[in-house]
Tab-separated table of C-alpha atoms in Angstrom:
chain	number	residue	atom	x	y	z
A	1	MET	CA	16.645	-8.433	7.653
A	2	ILE	CA	13.558	-9.102	9.753
A	3	SER	CA	10.882	-6.430	9.685
A	4	LEU	CA	9.169	-5.105	12.783
A	5	ARG	CA	5.964	-6.811	11.726
A	6	GLN	CA	7.700	-10.196	11.518
A	7	ARG	CA	9.300	-9.656	14.923
A	8	ILE	CA	5.909	-8.893	16.455
A	9	ILE	CA	4.381	-12.009	14.883
A	10	TRP	CA	7.222	-14.202	16.125
A	11	ALA	CA	7.084	-12.698	19.607
A	12	SER	CA	3.327	-13.270	19.836
A	13	LEU	CA	3.694	-16.836	18.579
A	14	LEU	CA	6.443	-17.605	21.090
A	15	GLY	CA	4.472	-15.958	23.890
A	16	SER	CA	1.312	-17.904	23.085
A	17	ALA	CA	3.304	-21.144	22.830
A	18	ALA	CA	4.832	-20.478	26.260
A	19	LEU	CA	1.396	-19.683	27.661
A	20	ALA	CA	-0.062	-22.825	26.140
A	21	SER	CA	2.692	-25.020	27.535
A	22	SER	CA	2.357	-23.523	31.021
A	23	GLY	CA	-1.407	-24.060	30.882
A	24	ALA	CA	-0.885	-27.749	30.220
A	25	PHE	CA	0.727	-28.171	33.667
A	26	ALA	CA	-2.060	-26.416	35.545
A	27	GLN	CA	-4.856	-28.543	36.931
A	28	GLN	CA	-8.157	-27.936	35.287
A	29	ALA	CA	-11.474	-28.309	37.042
A	30	PRO	CA	-13.811	-30.691	35.303
A	31	ALA	CA	-16.439	-28.937	33.254
A	32	ALA	CA	-19.945	-28.949	34.657
A	33	PRO	CA	-22.421	-31.034	32.704
A	34	GLY	CA	-24.033	-29.117	29.844
A	35	THR	CA	-21.352	-26.377	29.739
A	36	SER	CA	-18.702	-25.731	27.192
A	37	SER	CA	-15.266	-27.196	27.812
A	38	SER	CA	-13.584	-23.988	26.674
A	39	THR	CA	-10.447	-23.419	28.709
A	40	PRO	CA	-7.687	-20.846	28.569
A	41	ALA	CA	-5.395	-23.470	27.024
A	42	ALA	CA	-7.983	-24.164	24.337
A	43	ALA	CA	-8.336	-20.441	23.669
A	44	VAL	CA	-4.563	-20.104	23.333
A	45	ALA	CA	-4.421	-23.116	20.997
A	46	GLN	CA	-7.173	-21.576	18.887
A	47	ALA	CA	-5.284	-18.262	18.803
A	48	GLU	CA	-2.133	-20.092	17.719
A	49	ASP	CA	-4.036	-21.844	14.950
A	50	SER	CA	-5.380	-18.550	13.626
A	51	ALA	CA	-1.995	-16.796	13.911
A	52	ALA	CA	-0.024	-19.598	12.261
A	53	PRO	CA	-1.406	-19.080	8.720
A	54	LYS	CA	-0.445	-15.412	8.872
A	55	ALA	CA	3.136	-16.269	9.806
A	56	GLN	CA	3.326	-19.020	7.191
A	57	ARG	CA	1.696	-16.985	4.442
A	58	LYS	CA	3.972	-16.551	1.452
A	59	ARG	CA	4.553	-13.186	-0.120
A	60	MET	CA	2.347	-12.521	-3.094
A	61	ASP	CA	3.985	-12.966	-6.482
A	62	PRO	CA	5.129	-9.521	-7.727
A	63	ALA	CA	3.232	-9.944	-11.005
A	64	GLN	CA	0.038	-10.783	-9.116
A	65	ARG	CA	0.577	-7.842	-6.762
A	66	MET	CA	1.058	-5.461	-9.710
A	67	GLU	CA	-2.069	-6.826	-11.375
A	68	ARG	CA	-4.055	-6.363	-8.167
A	69	MET	CA	-2.733	-2.823	-7.765
A	70	GLN	CA	-3.637	-2.014	-11.389
A	71	GLU	CA	-7.184	-3.308	-10.828
A	72	HIS	CA	-7.495	-1.230	-7.655
A	73	ARG	CA	-6.144	1.865	-9.431
A	74	ALA	CA	-8.567	1.354	-12.338
A	75	LYS	CA	-11.505	1.081	-9.927
A	76	ARG	CA	-10.466	4.249	-8.085
A	77	LEU	CA	-10.073	6.184	-11.356
A	78	ALA	CA	-13.438	4.930	-12.643
A	79	ALA	CA	-15.140	5.952	-9.392
A	80	LEU	CA	-13.486	9.380	-9.538
A	81	LYS	CA	-14.544	9.877	-13.153
A	82	GLU	CA	-18.116	8.933	-12.272
A	83	LYS	CA	-18.213	11.368	-9.332
A	84	LEU	CA	-16.817	14.188	-11.456
A	85	LYS	CA	-19.547	13.776	-14.125
A	86	LEU	CA	-17.263	14.924	-16.932
A	87	ASN	CA	-18.604	16.445	-20.127
A	88	ALA	CA	-17.360	15.616	-23.630
A	89	GLY	CA	-14.986	18.609	-23.695
A	90	GLN	CA	-13.173	17.346	-20.595
A	91	GLU	CA	-12.530	13.808	-21.881
A	92	SER	CA	-9.157	14.589	-23.500
A	93	ALA	CA	-7.871	16.188	-20.275
A	94	TRP	CA	-9.142	13.140	-18.332
A	95	THR	CA	-7.356	10.769	-20.720
A	96	SER	CA	-4.064	12.640	-20.237
A	97	PHE	CA	-4.538	12.725	-16.461
A	98	ALA	CA	-5.403	9.006	-16.254
A	99	ALA	CA	-2.427	8.062	-18.438
A	100	ALA	CA	-0.037	10.155	-16.327
A	101	SER	CA	-1.452	8.542	-13.168
A	102	GLN	CA	-0.366	5.077	-14.287
A	103	PRO	CA	3.014	3.766	-13.203
A	104	PRO	CA	5.480	3.331	-16.056
A	105	ALA	CA	5.517	-0.106	-17.632
A	106	GLY	CA	8.353	-2.241	-16.347
A	107	ALA	CA	9.175	0.066	-13.449
A	108	ARG	CA	9.974	-2.888	-11.220
A	109	ALA	CA	12.262	-4.468	-13.832
A	110	GLN	CA	14.667	-1.539	-13.426
A	111	ARG	CA	15.264	-2.396	-9.761
A	112	MET	CA	18.712	-3.785	-9.087
A	113	ASP	CA	19.193	-7.050	-7.245
A	114	ARG	CA	20.272	-6.578	-3.616
A	115	ALA	CA	23.320	-8.809	-4.062
A	116	GLU	CA	24.392	-6.787	-7.114
A	117	PHE	CA	23.782	-3.545	-5.250
A	118	ALA	CA	25.921	-4.745	-2.322
A	119	LYS	CA	28.861	-5.383	-4.681
A	120	LEU	CA	28.975	-1.717	-5.723
A	121	THR	CA	31.194	0.811	-4.013
A	122	THR	CA	29.548	3.506	-1.919
A	123	PRO	CA	29.997	6.229	-4.587
A	124	GLU	CA	28.501	3.880	-7.225
A	125	ARG	CA	25.512	3.130	-4.973
A	126	LEU	CA	24.994	6.841	-4.370
A	127	GLU	CA	25.086	7.530	-8.122
A	128	ARG	CA	22.525	4.789	-8.778
A	129	MET	CA	20.254	6.108	-6.028
A	130	GLN	CA	20.580	9.651	-7.351
A	131	ALA	CA	19.730	8.521	-10.895
A	132	ARG	CA	16.632	6.667	-9.646
A	133	GLN	CA	15.594	9.701	-7.634
A	134	ALA	CA	15.930	11.885	-10.753
A	135	GLU	CA	13.762	9.424	-12.716
A	136	ARG	CA	11.093	9.478	-9.996
A	137	SER	CA	11.210	13.277	-9.881
A	138	ALA	CA	10.735	13.478	-13.646
A	139	ARG	CA	7.751	11.099	-13.491
A	140	PHE	CA	6.282	13.144	-10.648
A	141	ALA	CA	6.681	16.400	-12.584
A	142	LYS	CA	4.896	14.840	-15.578
A	143	ARG	CA	2.089	13.583	-13.333
A	144	ALA	CA	1.791	16.976	-11.595
A	145	GLU	CA	1.560	18.846	-14.928
A	146	ALA	CA	-1.133	16.476	-16.231
A	147	THR	CA	-3.063	16.856	-12.963
A	148	LYS	CA	-2.851	20.661	-13.114
A	149	ALA	CA	-4.037	20.688	-16.737
A	150	PHE	CA	-6.937	18.395	-15.902
A	151	TYR	CA	-7.834	20.428	-12.816
A	152	ALA	CA	-7.919	23.607	-14.919
A	153	ALA	CA	-10.427	21.941	-17.265
A	154	LEU	CA	-12.846	21.212	-14.380
A	155	THR	CA	-15.710	23.423	-13.233
A	156	PRO	CA	-15.471	24.896	-9.705
A	157	GLU	CA	-17.928	22.248	-8.431
A	158	GLN	CA	-15.898	19.457	-10.037
A	159	GLN	CA	-12.728	20.927	-8.548
A	160	LYS	CA	-14.285	20.688	-5.068
A	161	THR	CA	-15.167	17.042	-5.730
A	162	PHE	CA	-11.672	16.345	-7.073
A	163	ASP	CA	-10.094	18.001	-4.024
A	164	ALA	CA	-12.249	15.977	-1.627
A	165	GLU	CA	-11.591	12.686	-3.418
A	166	THR	CA	-7.818	13.114	-3.788
A	167	VAL	CA	-6.901	14.825	-0.505
A	168	HIS	CA	-5.119	11.709	0.844
A	169	ALA	CA	-3.702	10.423	-2.448
A	170	GLY	CA	-0.126	11.524	-1.774
A	171	MET	CA	-0.068	11.026	1.985
A	172	HIS	CA	0.375	7.252	2.172
A	173	GLY	CA	3.168	6.558	-0.256
A	174	HIS	CA	3.155	3.482	-2.455
A	175	ARG	CA	1.698	1.045	0.026
A	176	GLY	CA	-1.736	2.576	0.437
A	177	HIS	CA	-1.905	1.872	4.154
A	178	HIS	CA	-4.337	4.117	5.927
A	179	GLY	CA	-3.952	3.059	9.552
A	180	HIS	CA	-6.572	3.743	12.209
A	181	GLY	CA	-9.053	1.476	10.479
A	182	GLY	CA	-8.829	3.395	7.212
A	183	GLN	CA	-10.530	6.451	8.687
A	184	HIS	CA	-9.194	9.892	7.970
A	185	SER	CA	-10.566	13.189	9.071
A	186	ALA	CA	-11.284	15.450	6.142
A	187	ALA	CA	-9.716	18.877	5.974
A	188	PRO	CA	-12.123	21.683	6.919
A	189	ALA	CA	-13.888	23.226	3.964
A	190	LYS	CA	-12.792	26.700	2.981
A	191	SER	CA	-15.483	29.309	2.512
């Protein structure tokens, strides 16, 4: 199955190739002495060269992707902890919160192969999906309880900081895409 992103890349590559080939048949005026010989065909060729690596780029190894995500998560948690300026009495609540924020070890290993999944009957697929949904709901409930307990241990000023720093945490799913250049408008402060 080809994703929308791949379709857009292929369409732009085909369009630029067509544009480049049509530009080769057009007559070009000789460049004036001392000026750049940049032409539309050259610009298209340069655009093709820069777009080609994106289309040919291989998907990142899942282990590398998980490692990169873990590093990113650790940096975000460390930055949050620093901004909260926790005292010694809040450390145990932070430890529980940070542990609950981590994805379970081997979560990706539980995923069924697509070919295996396709061999199942519809009721079997539905049962598998329902079981996975129940597992995710249980993990979410555990994470929510740890977050509530940690939040209760914070001072009102720390709670404001926590609210401001985590307002978008659940809005972008697992991918972390922000869109619009990564800019979000903050919710208005309550008085």
